[in-house]
Amino acid sequence: MMTSLVRRAASSLRSNSGKRHFFAHATHRMEETGLYGCNLLKTPKGFQRFVDEAIERSNELVGYISRMPSSAEIINAMDEISNTVCQVVDSAELCRHTHPDRDFVDEAMKASMRINEYLHYLNTNLTLYNAVLKADQDQTLTSNEAKRVAHDLRIDFEKGGIHLSAEKKDRVSQLNIEIARCCAQYNENIAKDPGHVDIYPASRIPKNLHHLGKPVNRSTSPGQKVNIREKGFRIVTEPSTVSAVLQWAYDDEVRKMTYIKSNSVPRANLGVLDNLIAARHEISQIMGYKSYAEYAMNSNMASSPDVVSSFLVELSKTVQPKAVEEFESICNFKREKYGQQDIGLEPWDEAYFTRSMKSAAYNLDFSVVASYFSLTQCLEGLKILVESLFGMKFLSCPLAPGESWHPDVMKMALHHPDEGDLGYLYLDLNCRQGKYPGCAHFAIRGGRRVSKTEYQLPVIALVCNFSKPHNSSIVRLNHSDVDTLFHEFGHALHSLLSRTDYQHFSGTRVAFDMAETPSNLFEYYAWDYRVLKKFARHYSTGDSIPEKLVESMVGARKMFSGMELQQQIYYALVDQTLYGDPTLRMIDSTSIVADLRKQHTNWEHVKGTHWQTRFSHLLYYGAGYYSYLYAKCFASTIWERVCKEDPLSLETGAAIRTKLLQHGGAKEPAHLLNHLAGDGITRSYQNYGHGGAIIPDITSLCNELNLRR
């Protein structure tokens, strides 16, 4: 994403010209509309007009700002420009990741490229910068949030190179276009080349995985008169299928083939990633920074790669003894199972043997666990959560003709009995071919105050990829999927409950290393029996989930928590290294990945693999993946101090809403965290001259995971 006006992803559009093309929510007559309630998006070509009108309206506002109105009016107009442009950026992003119609996807991609080019004009516009500078220096601004917006925009303009010569600005523009192209190409390559393995004979695939494969056959007697065909399965190595195969396939070779293929496609992304990293490093150096990591972190709580490195190394050393102990336990389990003391542990063994060990230790049958988590009941759980915590309801909304992009999509309104509708949520939860392969929260429109009596409501989408079983119409989730759903729901609540005056700070538009805290906090609700008993019911009998089963699930979860944390630290270190040293641009990224794996995990790198070619966090969280670990620490402390005693009370919900969620990015994140959970949740970092840097206190997380310090 570009710097300055749209450095945070989310969007909306309000036009003072009287045109109301956008987000006309369903009326009783259910008139035809376009995608997401935007009348312009009735057809794929509507994206062209969408961009045209956004640019037209933004240019009007640029002209208005050039006449130097009051500082308050400058900030309002700047926010409307951002609002207008983000509408296009975010709608196009959601469309190209989820729409089944290729024409819509292609037009969304074109719109994204066009609006990114226009963003360069905005982000390097001296008239806008001078107006923001005036507002930032104006002592008459009475609103603290307006002051923060003015200061934020000034810093972003300067970070975006407003001071550069025309030649350097042109180069930055070219590089930003190249970055956008690389990101689009990276995702396109993943969609086009998910990889596959053909497994023969078919009996090597367990029956519970047959629905994930496509039957294939081959000749076993080439050149013979009688052509005997052998049956097999083709396994497409997309993430959810790979996860299932690695957990359940008892054949070592099947797991090995699946692991290697899934971690070695798409090969084309090796070059794409190299180009992306090089472009980001070049931009940062033009701006006067040593590396992209330093450039990207400048406005975060961490403030510096040195601070992040210190935090990650501290955490890595702390978790190492527990991770080694867990690794050895898996080795011993495999040796006992195979009756061989000299047998080693391979990366494709981890998921299979950890699942087996959890099942044995806690008598867990994961298919039984899933029987209590039908998708319908899980959605009921989300409704219960918001009603218990916030006194609100999620109400189903009818979709107007043209509003949805697929028949599976649902729409809900978050409704408060006194405050009315607070926002709208689209749910696109089932997997399908060509769809974004993971789970994500997409903003469509951010909230903002339009007037003293009118608030522009946020509109968002939750996108997941839950598989329908081959022999049932009832979608049942593995508990890891429930955990993911609650995580993304945390993001959704952050967006829906935010009530900032400016969309610049709406919802998840916060410091990068704060954004994952609400989502990590709501993961705890997916593991607490007091919450689960409210909605987790057997799909056929209706019985509530037994408390002993939940205790077993929690116990199993903790068995390999050290290795799981170590893996996240490793990902963060890879991200930091690739974006932290500009001299690495000529070095194979795979060698960096392999070296760090050896240093910070117990696993060896598998020759020929390159998981970084479909780890999209390197695109969207470039130099920011550490924020997941910041969030784990913050969320652990908040849960312990604020939620654990009575997780479903209105008092707990009021604290989460009024002290954290409703402020979006309008207040300093460290202030919000300390106000919610008390002093000590954050630590000031004094080394390397970064006295203002913030790192999390890791005490609660260490206690939770039984880590010795």
XYZ file of C-alpha atoms in Angstrom:
709
model
C 0.000 0.000 0.000
C 1.169 3.511 -0.723
C 2.259 5.820 2.063
C 0.451 8.972 3.182
C -3.229 9.126 2.352
C -3.963 5.401 2.245
C -1.192 3.840 4.266
C -3.782 1.818 6.170
C -6.175 -0.467 4.325
C -9.880 0.323 4.650
C -12.227 2.531 2.757
C -15.396 4.495 2.224
C -16.684 7.364 0.131
C -18.822 10.357 0.887
C -19.488 12.908 -1.809
C -20.613 16.437 -1.073
C -21.721 16.811 -4.672
C -25.009 15.046 -4.007
C -24.111 11.831 -5.851
C -24.919 8.731 -3.791
C -23.500 5.800 -5.737
C -22.022 3.977 -2.796
C -23.341 1.527 -0.225
C -27.035 2.186 -0.637
C -28.172 -0.486 1.825
C -31.173 -2.620 1.140
C -34.554 -0.956 1.062
C -37.887 -2.718 1.468
C -38.252 -2.844 -2.316
C -34.798 -4.418 -2.712
C -33.877 -2.411 -5.796
C -31.049 -3.717 -7.942
C -27.611 -2.437 -6.969
C -23.980 -3.343 -7.620
C -21.280 -5.135 -5.681
C -21.238 -4.252 -1.968
C -24.245 -1.970 -2.514
C -22.266 0.297 -4.867
C -24.465 1.227 -7.844
C -21.452 1.758 -10.089
C -20.387 -1.883 -9.769
C -23.321 -3.535 -11.519
C -20.958 -4.694 -14.270
C -17.197 -5.304 -14.454
C -16.714 -2.131 -16.514
C -18.222 -0.203 -13.627
C -14.783 -0.264 -11.995
C -13.590 2.155 -14.678
C -16.270 4.683 -13.776
C -15.618 3.977 -10.101
C -12.018 5.147 -10.511
C -13.046 8.101 -12.723
C -15.486 9.441 -10.141
C -13.056 8.925 -7.256
C -10.388 10.894 -9.114
C -12.888 13.581 -10.148
C -14.122 14.074 -6.580
C -10.593 14.000 -5.143
C -9.449 16.645 -7.634
C -12.335 18.867 -6.541
C -11.183 18.512 -2.960
C -7.558 19.199 -3.891
C -8.756 22.442 -5.500
C -10.699 23.329 -2.369
C -7.679 22.669 -0.132
C -5.442 24.787 -2.401
C -7.477 27.845 -1.367
C -6.246 27.251 2.204
C -9.462 27.101 4.240
C -9.323 26.684 8.019
C -7.207 23.910 9.484
C -10.300 21.962 10.547
C -11.685 22.159 7.002
C -8.328 21.059 5.566
C -8.309 17.940 7.753
C -11.942 17.166 6.883
C -11.229 17.502 3.160
C -8.053 15.426 3.385
C -9.992 12.720 5.171
C -12.636 12.739 2.459
C -9.958 12.356 -0.214
C -8.534 9.386 1.664
C -12.050 8.068 2.140
C -12.816 8.360 -1.554
C -9.619 6.739 -2.780
C -9.662 3.945 -0.196
C -13.151 3.021 -1.407
C -11.674 2.032 -4.748
C -8.548 0.422 -3.316
C -10.415 -1.804 -0.877
C -13.352 -2.758 -3.082
C -10.945 -3.745 -5.847
C -8.843 -5.743 -3.377
C -11.820 -7.734 -2.116
C -13.186 -8.278 -5.613
C -10.002 -9.610 -7.133
C -9.542 -12.063 -4.263
C -13.083 -13.447 -4.105
C -15.143 -12.838 -7.239
C -15.755 -15.953 -9.358
C -16.247 -13.886 -12.542
C -12.900 -13.387 -14.277
C -14.121 -10.186 -15.945
C -14.779 -8.618 -12.550
C -11.358 -9.754 -11.310
C -9.560 -8.313 -14.344
C -11.343 -4.969 -14.093
C -10.663 -4.819 -10.359
C -6.967 -5.345 -11.030
C -6.964 -2.573 -13.626
C -8.751 -0.266 -11.201
C -6.186 -1.062 -8.528
C -3.298 -0.167 -10.825
C -4.935 3.082 -11.964
C -5.745 4.271 -8.476
C -2.213 3.437 -7.312
C -0.840 5.707 -10.035
C -3.190 8.487 -8.912
C -2.036 7.961 -5.338
C 1.470 8.967 -6.330
C 0.088 12.300 -7.521
C -1.682 12.814 -4.189
C 1.193 11.655 -2.026
C 3.671 13.978 -3.765
C 1.358 16.981 -4.059
C 3.045 20.046 -2.501
C -0.247 21.918 -2.203
C -1.668 19.179 -0.009
C 1.530 18.929 2.014
C 1.662 22.665 2.674
C -1.957 22.622 3.788
C -1.312 19.712 6.147
C 1.816 21.473 7.445
C -0.290 24.531 8.205
C -2.844 22.402 10.056
C -0.167 20.558 12.016
C 1.304 23.851 13.217
C -2.068 25.412 13.999
C -2.647 25.667 17.736
C -6.337 26.490 17.232
C -7.300 22.899 16.316
C -9.398 21.890 19.304
C -9.916 18.191 18.598
C -7.119 15.895 19.769
C -8.023 13.455 17.010
C -7.815 16.207 14.362
C -4.402 17.197 15.717
C -3.293 13.568 15.513
C -4.566 13.270 11.927
C -2.707 16.447 10.913
C 0.516 15.263 12.497
C 0.132 11.763 11.080
C -0.447 13.073 7.551
C 2.557 15.407 7.764
C 4.834 12.554 8.858
C 3.443 10.333 6.113
C 3.952 12.960 3.412
C 7.552 13.400 4.517
C 8.058 9.650 4.746
C 6.621 9.414 1.227
C 9.283 11.726 -0.193
C 7.521 15.073 -0.535
C 10.959 16.700 -0.159
C 12.490 14.816 -3.094
C 13.570 16.228 -6.428
C 11.272 15.711 -9.398
C 13.587 13.008 -10.739
C 13.527 11.045 -7.488
C 9.763 11.451 -7.154
C 9.359 9.945 -10.614
C 11.587 7.047 -9.593
C 9.528 6.486 -6.439
C 6.390 6.490 -8.570
C 7.882 3.848 -10.866
C 8.928 1.745 -7.875
C 5.487 1.962 -6.256
C 3.892 0.795 -9.485
C 6.438 -2.027 -9.628
C 5.613 -3.005 -6.029
C 1.890 -3.100 -6.814
C 2.607 -5.178 -9.924
C 4.792 -7.611 -7.945
C 2.129 -8.085 -5.283
C -0.548 -8.759 -7.898
C 1.753 -11.138 -9.803
C 2.730 -13.009 -6.633
C -0.918 -13.728 -5.813
C -1.749 -14.515 -9.423
C 1.062 -17.086 -9.550
C -0.229 -18.783 -6.389
C -3.714 -19.043 -7.901
C -2.412 -20.360 -11.239
C 0.142 -22.806 -9.866
C -0.990 -24.421 -6.605
C 0.936 -27.582 -7.533
C -0.184 -31.200 -7.316
C 1.072 -34.707 -6.613
C -0.270 -37.947 -8.061
C -0.392 -40.763 -5.518
C -0.443 -44.412 -6.617
C -2.014 -46.707 -5.681
C -5.159 -45.026 -4.340
C -4.989 -47.155 -1.178
C -2.109 -44.979 0.099
C -4.586 -42.172 0.732
C -6.755 -42.668 3.860
C -10.474 -42.847 3.156
C -11.173 -39.713 5.186
C -9.057 -37.765 2.650
C -10.544 -39.212 -0.541
C -12.862 -36.243 -1.002
C -9.815 -33.946 -1.206
C -8.338 -35.747 -4.204
C -9.308 -36.241 -7.818
C -9.330 -39.848 -9.090
C -6.654 -40.489 -11.720
C -5.246 -43.594 -13.329
C -2.166 -44.727 -15.191
C -1.141 -47.642 -17.305
C 0.803 -50.375 -15.516
C 1.496 -52.359 -18.674
C 2.642 -49.964 -21.421
C 3.096 -51.667 -24.767
C 1.105 -54.740 -23.736
C -2.044 -55.918 -25.494
C -3.969 -55.854 -22.261
C -3.836 -52.357 -20.813
C -4.177 -52.543 -17.043
C -5.002 -49.224 -15.384
C -3.928 -48.447 -11.841
C -6.140 -46.115 -9.791
C -4.701 -43.206 -7.834
C -5.479 -39.756 -6.493
C -4.298 -36.326 -7.594
C -3.793 -34.081 -4.578
C -3.753 -30.366 -5.344
C -1.282 -28.852 -2.893
C -3.310 -25.857 -1.760
C -2.998 -24.982 1.957
C -6.082 -26.602 3.503
C -5.594 -29.855 1.571
C -1.893 -29.968 2.447
C -2.703 -29.452 6.114
C -5.132 -32.386 6.078
C -2.733 -34.698 4.235
C 0.208 -33.902 6.529
C -1.942 -34.594 9.584
C -3.676 -37.764 8.449
C -1.633 -39.587 5.784
C 0.101 -42.532 7.499
C 2.362 -43.169 4.474
C 5.684 -41.317 4.989
C 6.307 -40.983 1.283
C 2.883 -39.455 0.635
C 3.549 -36.833 3.287
C 7.033 -36.194 1.917
C 5.798 -35.725 -1.663
C 3.011 -33.409 -0.498
C 5.305 -31.359 1.747
C 7.996 -30.870 -0.878
C 5.592 -29.972 -3.678
C 3.586 -27.564 -1.511
C 6.784 -25.803 -0.456
C 8.291 -25.556 -3.933
C 5.520 -23.828 -5.897
C 5.101 -21.438 -7.533
C 8.771 -21.235 -8.498
C 8.103 -18.081 -10.507
C 7.565 -16.215 -7.235
C 11.253 -16.485 -6.346
C 11.983 -13.811 -8.938
C 8.854 -11.835 -8.069
C 9.837 -11.741 -4.395
C 13.404 -10.689 -5.229
C 12.059 -7.820 -7.339
C 9.619 -6.779 -4.616
C 12.312 -6.712 -1.923
C 14.706 -4.815 -4.176
C 12.049 -2.199 -5.044
C 11.166 -1.674 -1.388
C 14.820 -1.344 -0.406
C 15.433 1.178 -3.184
C 12.477 3.312 -2.097
C 13.656 3.300 1.500
C 17.162 4.359 0.510
C 15.838 7.163 -1.679
C 13.916 8.329 1.404
C 17.096 8.322 3.477
C 16.650 5.080 5.411
C 19.166 2.243 5.665
C 16.646 -0.470 4.832
C 12.988 -1.080 4.126
C 12.562 -2.474 7.655
C 13.789 0.817 9.135
C 11.534 2.777 6.778
C 8.442 0.649 7.482
C 8.881 0.611 11.261
C 9.435 4.312 11.742
C 5.837 4.997 12.840
C 5.277 1.732 14.740
C 5.538 1.147 18.471
C 8.809 -0.735 17.934
C 10.215 2.171 15.887
C 13.383 0.330 14.825
C 14.630 -3.023 13.461
C 17.148 -3.097 16.335
C 14.297 -3.077 18.844
C 12.420 -5.827 16.998
C 15.558 -7.935 16.660
C 16.233 -7.651 20.399
C 12.630 -8.653 21.186
C 12.687 -11.641 18.821
C 16.070 -12.906 20.039
C 14.923 -12.607 23.674
C 11.780 -14.584 22.882
C 13.733 -17.138 20.839
C 16.160 -17.814 23.696
C 13.292 -18.067 26.174
C 11.348 -20.639 24.151
C 14.341 -22.711 23.004
C 14.543 -25.167 25.963
C 10.825 -25.990 25.777
C 10.946 -26.336 21.975
C 13.922 -28.722 22.188
C 12.115 -30.787 24.815
C 9.013 -31.013 22.594
C 11.082 -31.896 19.525
C 12.810 -34.731 21.386
C 9.457 -36.078 22.541
C 8.296 -36.339 18.922
C 11.552 -38.082 17.957
C 11.090 -40.621 20.739
C 7.455 -41.206 19.775
C 8.444 -41.920 16.153
C 11.272 -44.238 17.210
C 8.963 -46.219 19.457
C 6.299 -46.406 16.763
C 8.727 -47.723 14.143
C 10.933 -49.700 16.556
C 14.074 -48.010 15.241
C 16.393 -45.957 17.437
C 18.423 -44.462 14.575
C 15.451 -43.027 12.666
C 15.306 -39.245 12.285
C 12.488 -36.730 12.287
C 11.598 -34.958 9.042
C 9.600 -31.740 8.560
C 6.720 -33.670 6.964
C 6.474 -35.750 10.158
C 5.594 -32.866 12.479
C 1.855 -32.475 11.833
C 1.228 -36.241 11.656
C 3.035 -37.184 14.861
C 1.945 -34.186 16.928
C -1.673 -34.996 16.052
C -1.084 -38.660 16.952
C 0.566 -37.733 20.241
C -2.227 -35.343 21.186
C -4.809 -38.011 20.424
C -2.944 -40.586 22.512
C -2.235 -38.290 25.462
C -5.780 -36.982 25.783
C -7.803 -39.711 24.084
C -8.841 -37.142 21.491
C -10.742 -38.022 18.346
C -10.567 -34.911 16.185
C -13.584 -35.949 14.130
C -15.581 -36.039 17.390
C -14.326 -32.553 18.264
C -15.424 -31.272 14.836
C -18.896 -32.737 15.346
C -19.540 -30.032 17.965
C -18.520 -27.191 15.670
C -20.855 -27.004 12.725
C -20.438 -23.722 10.897
C -24.019 -22.801 11.748
C -23.367 -23.229 15.474
C -20.080 -21.327 15.264
C -21.883 -18.353 13.736
C -24.380 -18.665 16.567
C -21.404 -18.488 18.916
C -20.309 -15.172 17.413
C -23.811 -13.817 17.947
C -23.809 -14.969 21.568
C -20.412 -13.362 22.065
C -21.493 -9.878 20.945
C -24.764 -10.111 22.882
C -23.046 -11.197 26.107
C -20.159 -8.747 25.899
C -21.758 -5.716 24.289
C -25.522 -6.155 24.569
C -25.766 -6.205 20.750
C -27.198 -8.545 18.133
C -26.077 -9.697 14.713
C -29.158 -9.552 12.497
C -29.355 -11.210 9.092
C -29.879 -8.769 6.227
C -31.382 -9.569 2.840
C -28.990 -9.065 -0.056
C -30.203 -6.782 -2.844
C -29.940 -8.075 -6.428
C -26.354 -7.508 -7.607
C -24.944 -6.829 -4.122
C -23.389 -10.248 -3.590
C -20.581 -11.916 -5.540
C -21.527 -15.546 -4.775
C -24.636 -17.447 -3.583
C -22.822 -18.527 -0.384
C -22.335 -14.928 0.785
C -24.351 -13.778 3.822
C -24.841 -10.268 5.168
C -25.399 -9.210 8.769
C -25.946 -5.959 10.635
C -24.431 -5.348 14.061
C -27.327 -3.803 15.986
C -27.504 -2.143 19.406
C -30.963 -1.655 20.974
C -30.231 1.992 21.816
C -27.612 2.983 19.243
C -29.175 1.260 16.207
C -27.122 -0.360 13.433
C -23.383 0.013 14.045
C -22.058 -1.534 10.828
C -22.442 -4.263 8.235
C -20.617 -7.548 7.779
C -20.434 -9.791 4.711
C -19.517 -13.428 5.348
C -17.915 -15.469 2.551
C -16.848 -18.583 4.420
C -16.805 -21.615 2.104
C -13.892 -22.617 -0.088
C -14.163 -22.596 -3.863
C -11.800 -22.696 -6.794
C -10.038 -19.435 -7.623
C -10.857 -17.788 -4.301
C -8.320 -16.259 -1.918
C -6.879 -19.395 -0.256
C -6.678 -18.240 3.364
C -8.823 -16.417 5.902
C -8.871 -12.634 6.066
C -10.714 -9.516 7.151
C -11.371 -7.079 4.300
C -12.503 -3.523 4.946
C -14.898 -2.127 2.339
C -15.798 1.123 4.046
C -14.383 2.729 7.168
C -16.406 4.608 9.731
C -16.280 8.406 10.024
C -18.331 11.230 11.461
C -20.159 13.001 8.636
C -21.921 15.547 10.848
C -22.997 16.028 14.447
C -26.005 13.782 13.815
C -24.755 11.381 11.125
C -22.099 8.670 11.275
C -20.900 6.769 8.210
C -21.191 3.111 9.196
C -18.350 0.690 8.506
C -18.786 -2.146 6.015
C -16.456 -5.146 6.074
C -16.129 -8.711 4.818
C -14.817 -11.838 6.513
C -13.419 -14.306 4.001
C -12.593 -17.899 4.989
C -12.159 -21.225 3.195
C -14.013 -23.863 5.161
C -14.485 -27.139 3.294
C -17.853 -28.790 2.865
C -17.652 -32.523 3.679
C -18.144 -34.843 0.713
C -20.889 -36.881 2.393
C -22.854 -34.235 4.284
C -24.478 -30.872 3.741
C -23.322 -29.741 7.201
C -20.007 -27.867 7.285
C -18.084 -28.966 10.391
C -14.978 -27.094 11.477
C -11.795 -28.435 12.963
C -11.132 -26.528 16.136
C -8.156 -24.813 14.481
C -10.698 -23.385 12.026
C -12.844 -22.187 14.944
C -9.760 -20.491 16.377
C -9.160 -18.791 13.003
C -12.799 -17.693 12.735
C -12.654 -16.056 16.176
C -9.332 -14.408 15.253
C -10.795 -12.805 12.142
C -13.913 -11.888 14.108
C -11.669 -9.896 16.449
C -10.570 -7.838 13.448
C -14.206 -7.431 12.431
C -15.227 -6.121 15.846
C -12.309 -3.679 15.786
C -13.688 -2.267 12.531
C -17.373 -2.367 13.459
C -17.086 -0.909 16.977
C -14.601 1.823 16.130
C -16.171 5.281 16.429
C -13.477 7.665 15.256
C -14.267 11.072 13.786
C -11.960 10.404 10.833
C -11.780 7.328 8.649
C -7.987 7.782 8.691
C -8.087 6.111 12.121
C -11.115 3.865 11.643
C -10.995 0.299 12.956
C -7.801 -1.558 12.147
C -6.042 1.584 10.883
C -3.705 1.566 13.834
C 0.022 1.244 14.368
C 1.089 -1.864 12.483
C 2.292 -3.651 15.617
C -1.029 -2.992 17.374
C -3.369 -4.249 14.630
C -3.326 -7.946 15.597
C -4.008 -7.462 19.313
C -7.856 -7.590 19.236
C -7.820 -10.619 16.927
C -5.400 -12.504 19.181
C -7.472 -11.583 22.219
C -10.629 -13.117 20.730
C -8.809 -16.392 20.051
C -8.936 -16.983 23.820
C -12.732 -17.059 23.609
C -12.522 -20.029 21.229
C -10.820 -22.117 23.951
C -12.771 -21.200 27.086
C -15.366 -23.746 28.201
C -17.586 -21.013 29.647
C -17.884 -19.650 26.109
C -17.945 -22.919 24.160
C -20.763 -24.458 26.201
C -23.003 -21.607 25.035
C -22.934 -22.674 21.381
C -20.860 -25.816 20.700
C -23.473 -28.522 20.156
C -23.298 -31.873 18.432
C -24.569 -31.483 14.890
C -26.896 -34.519 15.115
C -27.805 -34.952 18.809
C -27.786 -31.301 19.893
C -25.792 -32.187 23.040
C -23.512 -29.479 24.464
C -19.779 -30.065 24.255
C -18.562 -31.940 27.372
C -16.295 -29.999 29.723
C -13.808 -32.877 29.840
C -13.490 -32.777 26.059
C -12.646 -29.056 26.186
C -10.097 -29.731 28.944
C -8.500 -32.341 26.697
C -8.464 -29.922 23.762
C -6.763 -27.252 25.885
C -4.236 -29.766 27.207
C -3.448 -30.977 23.699
C -3.063 -27.387 22.525
C -0.320 -26.754 25.070
C 1.671 -29.900 24.235
C 3.712 -28.304 21.460
C 3.175 -24.628 22.163
C 6.921 -24.033 22.396
C 7.580 -25.297 18.868
C 4.601 -23.366 17.528
C 5.866 -20.128 19.078
C 9.356 -20.873 17.792
C 7.948 -21.231 14.277
C 6.316 -17.794 14.489
C 9.581 -16.278 15.724
C 11.344 -17.888 12.769
C 8.864 -16.398 10.286
C 9.345 -12.975 11.869
C 13.133 -13.277 11.687
C 12.984 -14.245 8.006
C 10.766 -11.231 7.335
C 13.131 -8.934 9.268
C 16.230 -10.292 7.522
C 14.871 -10.072 3.987
C 13.715 -6.492 4.516
C 16.382 -5.453 7.008
C 19.586 -5.753 5.003
C 19.628 -4.145 1.531
C 22.885 -5.930 0.671
C 20.953 -9.227 0.552
C 19.205 -8.346 -2.681
C 21.699 -10.319 -4.759
C 21.615 -13.358 -2.444
C 19.175 -16.221 -2.969
C 16.334 -15.669 -0.478
C 16.151 -19.433 -0.010
C 19.641 -19.513 1.520
C 18.506 -16.900 4.060
C 15.415 -18.970 4.852
C 17.545 -22.113 5.248
C 20.178 -20.494 7.492
C 17.614 -18.943 9.831
C 15.708 -22.216 10.057
C 18.867 -23.947 11.236
C 19.667 -21.176 13.751
C 16.243 -20.700 15.300
C 14.381 -24.011 14.974
C 15.160 -27.688 15.439
C 14.414 -28.508 11.803
C 16.677 -28.752 8.784
C 15.825 -27.008 5.539
C 14.650 -29.396 2.818
C 16.682 -28.880 -0.337
C 14.644 -27.621 -3.288
C 11.889 -26.070 -1.169
C 11.096 -22.362 -0.836
C 8.018 -21.745 1.313
C 8.534 -18.000 0.992
C 7.067 -18.124 -2.516
C 3.554 -18.455 -1.168
C 3.822 -16.740 2.191
C 1.799 -13.659 1.317
C 2.559 -12.016 4.662
C 5.855 -10.997 3.050
C 3.767 -8.769 0.783
C 1.290 -7.222 3.189
C 3.312 -7.462 6.402
C 6.699 -6.646 4.894
C 9.034 -6.106 7.895
C 5.939 -6.291 10.099
C 5.339 -9.981 10.761
C 6.754 -9.500 14.261
C 3.478 -7.712 15.035
C 1.809 -11.126 15.490
C 4.202 -11.826 18.354
C 3.676 -8.372 19.839
C -0.047 -9.123 19.715
C 0.322 -12.547 21.366
C 2.092 -10.907 24.297
C -0.389 -8.030 24.597
C -3.423 -10.314 24.244
C -2.111 -12.754 26.846
C -1.790 -9.942 29.389
C -5.220 -8.464 28.556
C -6.882 -11.862 28.866
C -5.191 -12.518 32.210
C -5.946 -9.109 33.717
C -9.257 -8.112 32.116
C -11.157 -11.075 30.670
C -10.225 -14.338 32.342
C -12.231 -13.935 35.540
C -15.544 -13.260 33.771
C -15.031 -13.397 29.979
C -18.680 -12.934 28.962
C -19.808 -10.151 31.277
C -21.066 -6.792 30.070
C -18.405 -5.216 32.306
C -15.656 -7.078 30.452
C -17.183 -6.110 27.105
C -17.486 -2.469 28.153
C -13.799 -2.385 29.059
C -12.760 -3.926 25.722
C -15.043 -1.628 23.746
C -14.528 1.718 25.495
C -10.841 1.383 26.335
C -9.630 -0.275 23.127
C -11.887 -1.040 20.169
C -13.845 2.197 19.812
C -10.703 4.326 19.481
C -9.252 2.658 16.373
C -5.953 4.440 15.747
C -7.080 7.788 17.174
C -5.022 7.400 20.346
C -1.489 6.250 21.076
C -1.537 2.432 21.173
C 0.623 2.185 24.296
C -1.809 4.519 26.084
C -4.778 2.340 25.092
C -3.053 -0.860 26.179
C -2.030 0.517 29.556
C -5.447 2.082 30.093
C -7.128 -1.286 29.427
C -4.765 -3.701 31.167
C -2.801 -1.526 33.580
C 0.821 -0.481 33.743
C 3.436 -3.012 32.764
C 1.771 -4.474 29.662
C 4.340 -2.482 27.661
C 8.012 -1.775 28.290
C 10.070 1.184 27.090
C 13.158 0.124 25.205
C 16.276 2.032 26.191
C 19.058 0.366 24.193
C 20.311 1.538 20.804
C 19.177 5.073 21.644
C 15.503 4.217 21.097
C 14.118 5.448 24.413
C 10.637 5.974 22.969
C 10.304 2.478 21.505
C 7.721 0.106 22.986
C 8.020 -3.650 23.375
C 5.559 -5.996 25.097
C 6.052 -7.493 28.499
C 6.362 -11.247 27.910
C 5.587 -12.378 31.476
C 1.954 -13.424 30.893
C 2.774 -15.313 27.702
C 5.680 -17.112 29.392
C 3.448 -18.103 32.303
C 0.723 -19.266 29.936
C 3.137 -21.473 27.971
C 5.178 -22.582 31.015
C 8.338 -21.000 29.655
C 11.249 -20.589 32.053
C 12.979 -17.195 31.954
